[in-house]
Tab-separated table of C-alpha atoms in Angstrom:
chain	number	residue	atom	x	y	z
V	8	MET	CA	7.372	8.460	25.367
V	9	LYS	CA	4.930	6.011	22.911
V	10	LEU	CA	3.056	8.211	20.390
V	11	SER	CA	0.196	7.420	18.609
V	12	LEU	CA	0.097	6.739	14.972
V	13	ARG	CA	-2.483	10.027	14.683
V	14	GLN	CA	0.264	12.005	16.651
V	15	LYS	CA	3.008	10.952	14.280
V	16	LEU	CA	1.086	11.958	11.653
V	17	PHE	CA	0.336	15.366	12.962
V	18	LEU	CA	4.092	16.164	13.874
V	19	SER	CA	5.144	14.943	10.205
V	20	ILE	CA	2.496	17.012	8.413
V	21	PHE	CA	3.588	19.914	11.066
V	22	GLY	CA	7.028	19.685	10.919
V	23	ALA	CA	7.426	19.383	7.311
V	24	THR	CA	5.235	22.375	6.417
V	25	ALA	CA	6.996	24.465	9.547
V	26	MET	CA	10.411	23.339	7.978
V	27	ALA	CA	9.593	24.700	4.572
V	28	LEU	CA	7.906	27.779	6.246
V	29	LEU	CA	10.977	28.327	8.016
V	30	SER	CA	13.456	27.800	5.010
V	31	VAL	CA	10.877	30.588	2.796
V	32	PHE	CA	11.107	32.843	6.478
V	33	PHE	CA	14.949	32.923	6.027
V	34	PHE	CA	15.309	32.825	2.823
V	35	VAL	CA	13.023	36.339	2.101
V	36	TYR	CA	14.106	38.426	5.693
V	37	TRP	CA	17.322	37.731	3.955
V	38	SER	CA	16.400	39.452	0.635
V	39	ILE	CA	14.654	41.807	2.301
V	40	ASN	CA	18.117	42.632	4.143
V	41	TYR	CA	20.159	42.436	0.987
V	42	GLY	CA	17.367	43.287	-1.367
V	43	PHE	CA	17.041	46.728	0.301
V	44	PHE	CA	20.711	47.209	1.075
V	45	GLU	CA	21.148	46.569	-2.389
V	46	TYR	CA	18.529	49.046	-3.555
V	47	LEU	CA	20.673	51.662	-1.458
V	48	ASN	CA	23.593	50.901	-2.979
V	49	GLN	CA	22.684	51.720	-6.190
V	50	ILE	CA	20.905	55.299	-5.539
V	51	GLU	CA	24.207	56.285	-3.750
V	52	GLN	CA	26.389	55.074	-6.470
V	53	SER	CA	25.170	57.609	-8.678
V	54	ARG	CA	25.354	59.756	-6.222
V	55	LEU	CA	29.428	58.912	-6.156
V	56	GLU	CA	29.518	59.384	-9.247
V	57	GLN	CA	28.841	63.176	-9.029
V	58	LEU	CA	30.785	63.512	-5.993
V	59	GLY	CA	33.574	62.097	-7.763
V	60	MET	CA	33.538	64.984	-10.665
V	61	ARG	CA	32.289	67.764	-8.236
V	62	LEU	CA	35.616	66.782	-5.891
V	63	SER	CA	38.171	66.736	-8.911
V	64	THR	CA	36.276	70.707	-9.863
V	65	LEU	CA	37.470	71.558	-6.504
V	66	TYR	CA	40.916	69.656	-6.686
V	67	ALA	CA	41.786	71.543	-9.186
V	68	GLN	CA	41.455	74.847	-7.657
V	69	SER	CA	44.397	74.126	-4.990
V	70	LYS	CA	46.030	71.226	-6.014
V	71	SER	CA	45.541	69.707	-2.735
V	72	TRP	CA	42.962	68.076	-0.743
V	73	GLN	CA	44.058	70.417	2.795
V	74	PHE	CA	40.748	72.158	1.608
V	75	LEU	CA	38.443	69.564	3.037
V	76	LYS	CA	40.806	68.656	5.654
V	77	ASP	CA	40.460	72.361	6.983
V	78	SER	CA	36.971	72.616	6.294
V	79	PRO	CA	34.895	69.427	6.358
V	80	GLU	CA	31.276	71.389	6.062
V	81	MET	CA	32.406	71.980	2.890
V	82	PHE	CA	31.787	67.781	1.778
V	83	TYR	CA	28.561	68.053	3.717
V	84	GLN	CA	27.042	71.466	1.854
V	85	LEU	CA	28.611	69.484	-1.358
V	86	LEU	CA	26.477	66.213	-0.758
V	87	GLU	CA	23.489	68.335	-0.249
V	88	ASN	CA	24.050	70.429	-3.214
V	89	ILE	CA	24.150	66.899	-4.943
V	90	ASN	CA	20.774	66.091	-3.595
V	91	ASN	CA	18.987	69.398	-4.306
V	92	ASN	CA	20.492	68.717	-7.730
V	93	GLN	CA	22.812	72.359	-7.167
V	94	GLN	CA	25.944	73.468	-9.427
V	95	SER	CA	26.580	76.135	-7.304
V	96	LEU	CA	30.063	75.703	-5.730
V	97	GLN	CA	29.907	78.208	-2.897
V	98	PHE	CA	29.930	76.656	1.017
V	99	PRO	CA	28.131	78.778	3.013
V	100	PRO	CA	28.905	77.748	6.719
V	101	ARG	CA	27.343	75.243	8.447
V	102	PRO	CA	27.653	74.381	11.829
V	103	HIS	CA	28.900	70.318	12.447
V	104	LEU	CA	26.548	67.606	11.357
V	105	PRO	CA	27.753	63.949	10.812
V	106	PHE	CA	29.505	62.956	8.248
V	107	PRO	CA	27.785	60.882	5.711
V	108	PRO	CA	28.620	57.784	4.822
V	109	PHE	CA	31.374	58.804	1.714
V	110	VAL	CA	34.817	58.809	2.694
V	111	VAL	CA	37.197	60.890	0.712
V	112	LEU	CA	41.096	58.897	0.503
V	113	ASP	CA	44.568	60.449	-1.125
V	114	ARG	CA	46.225	58.674	-3.819
V	115	ASP	CA	47.927	56.916	-1.249
V	116	LYS	CA	44.439	55.992	0.218
V	117	ASN	CA	44.683	58.105	3.644
V	118	PRO	CA	41.719	59.462	4.788
V	119	VAL	CA	40.664	62.936	4.253
V	120	VAL	CA	37.117	63.982	5.507
V	121	GLY	CA	34.730	61.558	5.969
V	122	ASP	CA	34.339	58.236	8.445
V	123	SER	CA	37.382	55.821	8.137
V	124	SER	CA	36.704	53.420	10.797
V	125	ASP	CA	35.853	50.786	8.455
V	126	ILE	CA	38.001	51.705	5.581
V	127	LYS	CA	39.339	47.670	4.328
V	128	ASN	CA	35.307	47.137	3.481
V	129	LEU	CA	35.018	50.658	1.563
V	130	LYS	CA	33.799	50.111	-1.982
V	131	CYS	CA	36.299	52.962	-3.494
V	132	LYS	CA	35.740	54.130	-6.659
V	133	PRO	CA	39.284	56.048	-7.717
V	134	ILE	CA	39.228	60.520	-8.738
V	135	PHE	CA	40.419	61.823	-11.408
V	136	TYR	CA	42.347	65.154	-12.506
V	137	GLU	CA	44.003	65.217	-15.625
V	138	GLN	CA	43.914	61.820	-16.096
V	139	GLU	CA	45.960	60.597	-12.837
V	140	ILE	CA	44.462	59.051	-10.050
V	141	ILE	CA	44.028	61.943	-7.361
V	142	GLY	CA	42.577	60.328	-4.621
V	143	TYR	CA	39.315	58.009	-3.745
V	144	ILE	CA	35.907	58.110	-3.135
V	145	GLY	CA	34.324	55.504	-0.933
V	146	ILE	CA	30.636	54.426	0.205
V	147	ARG	CA	30.694	52.544	3.622
V	148	SER	CA	27.907	49.492	3.651
V	149	PRO	CA	24.217	50.752	3.865
V	150	LYS	CA	23.541	49.346	7.206
V	151	HIS	CA	25.356	52.050	8.971
V	152	PHE	CA	23.814	55.137	7.695
V	153	LEU	CA	19.615	54.388	7.543
V	154	SER	CA	17.451	56.882	8.354
V	155	PRO	CA	14.981	55.988	10.412
V	156	PRO	CA	12.183	56.045	8.366
V	157	GLN	CA	14.180	53.519	6.394
V	158	ILE	CA	14.842	51.455	9.854
V	159	ASP	CA	11.366	51.380	10.730
V	160	PHE	CA	10.084	50.619	6.821
V	161	LEU	CA	12.367	47.478	7.720
V	162	LYS	CA	11.008	46.672	11.007
V	163	LYS	CA	7.632	46.753	9.246
V	164	GLN	CA	8.424	44.631	6.385
V	165	LYS	CA	10.373	41.672	9.064
V	166	THR	CA	7.748	41.949	11.460
V	167	ALA	CA	4.130	41.434	8.772
V	168	LEU	CA	6.889	38.669	7.315
V	169	LEU	CA	7.234	37.121	11.061
V	170	ILE	CA	3.536	37.800	11.448
V	171	ILE	CA	2.657	35.960	7.744
V	172	VAL	CA	4.509	33.180	8.307
V	173	ALA	CA	3.586	32.722	12.720
V	174	SER	CA	-0.337	32.721	10.948
V	175	VAL	CA	0.506	30.243	8.118
V	176	LEU	CA	1.956	27.729	11.028
V	177	LEU	CA	-0.715	28.270	13.049
V	178	PHE	CA	-3.560	27.480	10.018
V	179	VAL	CA	-1.156	25.152	9.255
V	180	GLY	CA	-1.287	23.099	12.815
V	181	ILE	CA	-5.510	23.140	13.025
V	182	PHE	CA	-5.407	22.030	9.206
V	183	SER	CA	-2.884	19.002	10.123
V	184	ILE	CA	-4.751	18.523	13.735
V	185	SER	CA	-8.030	17.711	11.313
V	186	ILE	CA	-6.389	15.723	8.695
V	187	SER	CA	-4.562	13.836	10.608
V	188	LYS	CA	-8.512	13.131	12.356
V	189	TYR	CA	-9.823	12.417	9.038
V	190	LEU	CA	-6.984	9.814	8.024
V	191	ILE	CA	-6.813	7.740	10.786
V	192	TYR	CA	-11.041	7.603	11.774
V	193	PRO	CA	-11.006	4.641	9.089
V	194	LEU	CA	-7.937	2.698	10.918
V	195	LYS	CA	-9.421	3.679	14.392
V	196	GLU	CA	-13.151	1.817	12.813
V	197	MET	CA	-10.936	-0.551	11.604
V	198	ALA	CA	-9.313	-1.602	14.933
V	199	LYS	CA	-12.864	-1.455	16.470
V	200	ALA	CA	-14.420	-3.716	14.373
V	201	THR	CA	-10.984	-6.020	14.801
V	202	ASN	CA	-12.118	-6.220	18.679
V	203	LYS	CA	-15.398	-7.202	17.954
V	204	ILE	CA	-14.005	-10.309	15.665
V	205	THR	CA	-11.678	-11.196	17.951
V	206	SER	CA	-14.253	-11.539	20.640
V	207	GLY	CA	-16.370	-13.529	17.789
V	208	ASN	CA	-18.274	-11.418	16.155
V	209	TYR	CA	-17.514	-11.881	12.577
V	210	SER	CA	-20.249	-10.113	10.640
V	211	ALA	CA	-18.038	-6.574	11.659
V	212	ARG	CA	-17.507	-4.326	8.484
V	213	VAL	CA	-16.518	-0.853	8.297
V	214	SER	CA	-17.477	1.376	5.761
V	215	VAL	CA	-15.257	1.835	2.773
V	216	SER	CA	-15.456	5.761	1.896
V	217	SER	CA	-12.355	6.552	-0.379
V	218	ALA	CA	-10.829	4.703	-3.136
V	219	ASP	CA	-7.069	5.019	-1.927
V	220	GLU	CA	-5.018	2.944	-0.030
V	221	ILE	CA	-6.836	3.277	2.969
V	222	GLY	CA	-10.042	2.653	1.356
V	223	LYS	CA	-8.346	-0.338	-0.669
V	224	LEU	CA	-7.593	-1.851	2.975
V	225	ALA	CA	-11.354	-1.245	4.239
V	226	LYS	CA	-12.482	-3.196	1.446
V	227	ASN	CA	-9.911	-6.102	2.185
V	228	PHE	CA	-11.014	-6.000	5.890
V	229	ASN	CA	-13.970	-6.817	4.962
V	230	GLU	CA	-13.555	-9.578	2.327
V	231	MET	CA	-11.126	-10.768	5.421
V	232	ALA	CA	-14.137	-10.282	8.101
V	233	LEU	CA	-16.738	-11.777	5.002
V	234	ALA	CA	-14.483	-15.392	4.830
V	235	LEU	CA	-14.227	-15.598	8.549
V	236	GLU	CA	-17.456	-15.416	8.751
V	237	LYS	CA	-18.801	-17.577	5.693
V	238	ASN	CA	-15.439	-20.557	7.730
V	239	GLU	CA	-17.326	-19.767	10.961
V	240	LYS	CA	-20.590	-21.037	9.607
V	241	ALA	CA	-18.994	-23.613	7.614
V	242	ARG	CA	-17.235	-25.135	11.359
V	243	ARG	CA	-20.513	-24.961	12.981
V	244	GLN	CA	-22.150	-26.443	10.306
V	245	TRP	CA	-19.043	-28.751	9.882
V	246	ILE	CA	-19.827	-30.212	13.420
V	247	ALA	CA	-23.728	-30.244	12.808
V	248	ASP	CA	-22.694	-32.376	10.243
V	249	ILE	CA	-20.397	-35.064	12.017
V	250	SER	CA	-22.241	-35.434	14.876
V	251	HIS	CA	-25.633	-36.057	12.314
V	252	GLU	CA	-23.510	-38.502	10.398
V	253	ILE	CA	-21.736	-40.590	13.682
V	254	ARG	CA	-24.985	-40.483	15.271
V	255	THR	CA	-27.000	-41.662	12.663
V	256	PRO	CA	-25.109	-45.689	12.085
V	257	VAL	CA	-24.330	-45.305	16.435
V	258	THR	CA	-27.988	-45.082	17.107
V	259	ILE	CA	-28.135	-48.109	14.328
V	260	LEU	CA	-25.774	-50.147	16.029
V	261	ARG	CA	-27.108	-49.239	19.946
V	262	GLY	CA	-30.160	-50.536	18.648
V	263	GLU	CA	-29.412	-53.782	17.216
V	264	VAL	CA	-27.259	-54.102	20.325
V	265	GLU	CA	-29.936	-53.740	22.768
V	266	ALA	CA	-32.434	-55.554	20.286
V	267	ILE	CA	-30.268	-59.059	20.764
V	268	ILE	CA	-29.836	-57.884	24.914
V	269	ASP	CA	-33.617	-57.603	25.325
V	270	GLY	CA	-34.320	-60.670	23.259
V	271	ILE	CA	-36.501	-58.668	20.374
V	272	ARG	CA	-33.920	-60.202	17.807
V	273	PRO	CA	-32.578	-62.872	17.555
V	274	LEU	CA	-28.577	-62.998	17.359
V	275	ASN	CA	-28.071	-64.639	13.616
V	276	LEU	CA	-26.191	-64.435	11.131
V	277	GLU	CA	-28.375	-61.549	9.356
V	278	THR	CA	-28.094	-59.339	12.637
V	279	ILE	CA	-24.571	-60.104	12.712
V	280	ASN	CA	-24.366	-58.692	8.646
V	281	SER	CA	-26.355	-55.380	9.644
V	282	ILE	CA	-24.376	-54.669	12.480
V	283	HIS	CA	-21.380	-55.019	10.873
V	284	ASN	CA	-22.221	-53.055	7.598
V	285	GLU	CA	-22.993	-50.099	9.902
V	286	ILE	CA	-19.559	-50.627	11.780
V	287	LEU	CA	-17.929	-50.707	7.762
V	288	ARG	CA	-19.821	-46.988	7.141
V	289	LEU	CA	-19.220	-45.657	10.387
V	290	ASN	CA	-15.534	-46.786	9.946
V	291	ARG	CA	-15.620	-44.946	6.030
V	292	LEU	CA	-17.105	-41.927	7.488
V	293	VAL	CA	-14.116	-41.721	9.849
V	294	GLU	CA	-11.557	-42.595	7.463
V	295	ASP	CA	-13.157	-39.716	4.814
V	296	LEU	CA	-13.176	-37.408	8.002
V	297	TYR	CA	-9.581	-38.247	8.856
V	298	GLN	CA	-8.092	-38.177	4.826
V	299	LEU	CA	-9.992	-35.231	4.752
V	300	ALA	CA	-8.972	-33.326	7.667
V	301	ILE	CA	-5.219	-33.815	7.017
V	302	SER	CA	-5.699	-32.412	3.766
V	303	ASP	CA	-6.970	-29.488	5.190
V	304	ILE	CA	-4.355	-28.848	7.286
V	305	GLY	CA	-1.298	-29.342	5.105
V	306	THR	CA	0.170	-32.880	6.616
V	307	LEU	CA	-1.382	-35.154	3.710
V	308	ASN	CA	2.179	-36.089	2.471
V	309	TYR	CA	2.379	-36.066	-1.858
V	310	HIS	CA	5.455	-37.496	-2.769
V	311	LYS	CA	4.753	-36.338	-7.213
V	312	GLU	CA	6.460	-38.588	-9.399
V	313	LYS	CA	6.198	-39.434	-13.460
V	314	ILE	CA	3.096	-41.810	-13.881
V	315	ASP	CA	1.128	-42.993	-16.725
V	316	LEU	CA	-2.423	-41.599	-16.210
V	317	LYS	CA	-3.616	-43.679	-18.634
V	318	ASP	CA	-2.632	-46.629	-17.057
V	319	LEU	CA	-4.262	-45.948	-13.472
V	320	LEU	CA	-6.968	-45.166	-15.223
V	321	ILE	CA	-7.387	-48.446	-16.606
V	322	LYS	CA	-6.746	-50.671	-13.415
V	323	SER	CA	-9.111	-48.329	-12.040
V	324	VAL	CA	-12.354	-49.178	-14.566
V	325	GLN	CA	-11.109	-53.248	-14.432
V	326	THR	CA	-11.213	-52.991	-10.991
V	327	TYR	CA	-15.325	-51.478	-10.350
V	328	PHE	CA	-16.304	-53.328	-13.554
V	329	GLN	CA	-17.773	-55.818	-12.095
V	330	GLU	CA	-19.618	-53.540	-9.501
V	331	PHE	CA	-20.761	-51.473	-12.578
V	332	ASN	CA	-21.875	-54.233	-14.912
V	333	LYS	CA	-24.102	-55.789	-11.586
V	334	LYS	CA	-25.922	-52.509	-11.743
V	335	ASN	CA	-26.036	-52.451	-15.643
V	336	ILE	CA	-24.382	-49.669	-16.071
V	337	LYS	CA	-22.041	-49.456	-19.178
V	338	ILE	CA	-18.610	-47.614	-18.992
V	339	ARG	CA	-16.926	-45.903	-21.929
V	340	ILE	CA	-13.798	-45.161	-21.963
V	341	GLU	CA	-12.279	-42.085	-24.750
V	342	VAL	CA	-8.324	-42.213	-24.531
V	343	ALA	CA	-5.701	-41.424	-26.937
V	344	GLN	CA	-2.994	-44.329	-27.990
V	345	GLU	CA	0.171	-43.330	-26.271
V	346	PRO	CA	0.513	-42.847	-22.656
V	347	VAL	CA	-0.860	-40.330	-20.509
V	348	ASN	CA	2.182	-39.333	-18.500
V	349	ILE	CA	2.088	-36.825	-15.505
V	350	TYR	CA	3.364	-35.418	-12.637
V	351	ALA	CA	1.529	-36.295	-9.899
V	352	ASP	CA	0.907	-38.439	-6.642
V	353	LYS	CA	0.226	-42.390	-7.734
V	354	GLU	CA	-1.656	-42.828	-4.612
V	355	ARG	CA	-3.840	-39.883	-4.597
V	356	MET	CA	-4.342	-40.200	-7.921
V	357	GLN	CA	-5.440	-43.396	-7.251
V	358	GLN	CA	-7.601	-42.364	-4.164
V	359	LEU	CA	-9.238	-39.221	-6.863
V	360	LEU	CA	-10.721	-42.027	-9.126
V	361	SER	CA	-11.992	-43.679	-6.771
V	362	ASN	CA	-13.881	-41.742	-5.581
V	363	LEU	CA	-15.289	-40.639	-9.069
V	364	PHE	CA	-16.046	-44.084	-9.946
V	365	ASP	CA	-17.716	-44.614	-6.289
V	366	ASN	CA	-19.798	-41.550	-7.103
V	367	SER	CA	-20.751	-42.302	-10.469
V	368	LEU	CA	-21.182	-46.021	-8.996
V	369	LYS	CA	-23.978	-44.710	-6.577
V	370	TYR	CA	-25.644	-41.935	-7.886
V	371	THR	CA	-26.231	-43.717	-11.403
V	372	ASN	CA	-29.520	-44.834	-11.808
V	373	SER	CA	-29.518	-49.150	-13.266
V	374	GLY	CA	-29.309	-49.088	-16.909
V	375	GLY	CA	-27.404	-45.998	-17.282
V	376	GLN	CA	-24.112	-45.092	-18.751
V	377	LEU	CA	-20.728	-43.541	-17.714
V	378	ILE	CA	-18.111	-42.018	-20.112
V	379	ILE	CA	-14.741	-41.383	-18.947
V	380	ARG	CA	-12.895	-38.962	-21.683
V	381	LEU	CA	-9.274	-38.799	-20.717
V	382	VAL	CA	-7.238	-35.816	-22.952
V	383	LEU	CA	-4.043	-34.659	-22.841
V	384	ASP	CA	-2.081	-31.422	-24.608
V	385	LYS	CA	0.886	-30.000	-24.261
V	386	LYS	CA	-0.144	-27.332	-21.264
V	387	GLN	CA	-2.712	-29.587	-19.627
V	388	THR	CA	-4.178	-32.876	-18.437
V	389	THR	CA	-8.091	-33.568	-18.805
V	390	ILE	CA	-10.176	-36.021	-17.137
V	391	GLU	CA	-14.170	-36.089	-17.323
V	392	PHE	CA	-16.197	-38.562	-15.909
V	393	GLU	CA	-19.590	-37.950	-17.810
V	394	ASP	CA	-23.071	-39.974	-15.599
V	395	SER	CA	-26.380	-40.877	-16.914
V	396	GLU	CA	-29.732	-39.450	-14.928
V	397	PRO	CA	-29.991	-38.050	-12.349
V	398	GLY	CA	-28.782	-35.220	-13.078
V	399	ILE	CA	-28.323	-32.381	-10.912
V	400	ARG	CA	-30.524	-28.095	-11.047
V	401	GLU	CA	-27.482	-26.308	-12.047
V	402	GLU	CA	-27.546	-23.970	-9.098
V	403	GLU	CA	-26.487	-26.905	-6.501
V	404	LEU	CA	-23.486	-28.328	-9.069
V	405	ASN	CA	-20.519	-26.545	-7.543
V	406	LYS	CA	-22.294	-27.342	-4.139
V	407	ILE	CA	-21.605	-31.109	-4.479
V	408	PHE	CA	-17.823	-30.315	-3.735
V	409	GLU	CA	-18.613	-28.786	-0.158
V	410	ARG	CA	-18.809	-31.047	3.008
V	411	PHE	CA	-21.843	-33.097	3.995
V	412	TYR	CA	-23.460	-31.913	0.911
V	413	ARG	CA	-26.228	-34.160	-1.147
V	414	VAL	CA	-28.773	-33.357	-3.092
V	415	GLU	CA	-30.923	-35.573	-1.405
V	416	ILE	CA	-30.079	-37.089	2.106
V	417	SER	CA	-32.123	-39.698	2.440
V	418	ARG	CA	-30.566	-41.392	-1.003
V	419	SER	CA	-26.874	-40.833	0.367
V	420	ARG	CA	-28.513	-43.014	3.527
V	421	LYS	CA	-29.353	-45.490	1.184
V	422	THR	CA	-26.709	-45.908	-0.926
V	423	GLY	CA	-23.771	-45.445	2.299
V	424	GLY	CA	-22.222	-42.183	0.668
V	425	SER	CA	-21.042	-39.935	3.663
V	426	GLY	CA	-21.396	-36.832	1.502
V	427	LEU	CA	-17.281	-36.513	1.712
V	428	GLY	CA	-16.133	-38.091	-1.347
V	429	LEU	CA	-15.604	-35.241	-3.586
V	430	ALA	CA	-15.006	-32.712	-1.164
V	431	ILE	CA	-11.564	-34.913	-0.914
V	432	CYS	CA	-11.641	-35.059	-4.759
V	433	LYS	CA	-11.307	-31.220	-4.804
V	434	ASN	CA	-8.946	-31.597	-2.003
V	435	ILE	CA	-6.800	-33.855	-3.891
V	436	VAL	CA	-7.061	-31.763	-7.438
V	437	GLU	CA	-5.841	-28.029	-6.029
V	438	ALA	CA	-2.684	-30.397	-3.977
V	439	HIS	CA	-1.760	-30.670	-7.963
V	440	GLY	CA	-2.811	-27.203	-8.692
V	441	GLY	CA	-5.336	-28.323	-10.633
V	442	THR	CA	-9.472	-27.433	-10.684
V	443	ILE	CA	-12.213	-29.963	-10.654
V	444	SER	CA	-15.662	-28.531	-11.393
V	445	ALA	CA	-19.065	-30.356	-12.382
V	446	PHE	CA	-21.330	-29.249	-15.093
V	447	PRO	CA	-24.653	-30.709	-16.468
V	448	SER	CA	-24.059	-34.104	-18.836
V	449	SER	CA	-25.730	-34.395	-22.445
V	450	MET	CA	-27.392	-37.343	-20.752
V	451	GLY	CA	-29.287	-35.994	-18.549
V	452	GLY	CA	-26.394	-36.528	-15.236
V	453	VAL	CA	-23.422	-34.673	-14.338
V	454	LEU	CA	-20.134	-34.143	-16.336
V	455	ILE	CA	-17.295	-33.654	-13.233
V	456	LYS	CA	-14.290	-31.929	-15.402
V	457	ILE	CA	-10.684	-32.144	-13.900
V	458	ILE	CA	-7.824	-29.904	-15.164
V	459	LEU	CA	-4.365	-30.861	-13.962
V	460	PRO	CA	-1.405	-28.826	-15.198
V	461	GLN	CA	1.796	-30.224	-17.237
V	462	ASN	CA	3.975	-29.537	-14.899
V	463	GLU	CA	8.020	-30.929	-14.687
V	464	LEU	CA	8.142	-34.021	-15.933
């Protein structure tokens, strides 16, 4: 039979408490018996002392124990006199009564008077006369001579103890049911919310009502649900953006081809170049999507090795110099004289720099400026691309690394941007254990700052 978590929790609490209570019950039960009998034994020990002295005096009169063997009633009367604090040794005749718990033995430990059925377990004390042992006075275990009131007292104590333990167990059972229900409730709520998320309802949340481990679990669950909700929205937006981005060049291509077929537009070099440009744009978009997709799923291979980032940067500047010169954008490089060696994938670093150059080339106004800084210290390498106008509002700076995000959509259409370049840059930087962020530029544009850790070379 499979037990639910609530049942397991109930059995754990109730079982542990029940074991503790039963242990206490048996200990107290034993303590009552032992303590009560010990108390009776101490009382009888004082009587034992007095009885020994009286017997020694009686023994002196006849120099033997024959008087007790002949008249056992004398022994009983002697005990009664001790109980009544009487000093007289005159024993009037009395009817035969049951023997008390005391037993008198001679010097050879043979029974004289009293119940001798359990001599081996007797606690004996010697009786002296003229400094010689003349016999022994023993006492049986108190459990053999309990009076009806004493038996009733013990019974009441044990019954009261049993009632107390049973009442506490009942209370613990009710408490265990309540506390297990209380503790399991948040988990049940999380189970319900999990089922909702499984069915596609990512807005499901659970209430955080405590600061303990369950409260932390509920908080983490809500954070996970929020992340899933954001990812789902991003996925839907991603699909919508991809559809939109692909539809635009395909629509243009379709229009161009249909115009040629209908004879509206002649098939000349200008038309072919227009179609070719749209095909190139579509190819760049598909390639960017492919690079981003394989980076997301972790299949983008990184072959890290020792590379000179300074040399790679200078070669990239030389590659893009003519394009920047056509837009009259000045490039200034601020790097150290010595090589800047890092442990990275050379091809991906080249792709990173190319995307950054493409971004500055497309979105920097003609006649502007681009400043590139490369700084190396013991712990990290910093790359900065700072360009001139136009700038971006501060609240949009962190969004430029999102897929298909554009500050001005129409502007990207003219420049041919897919909105994926900086997203790919972010994936490459993070794959190298670094960070990429954007800040307002002192020249009115955007400052993109990349920090890469100095791993083992």
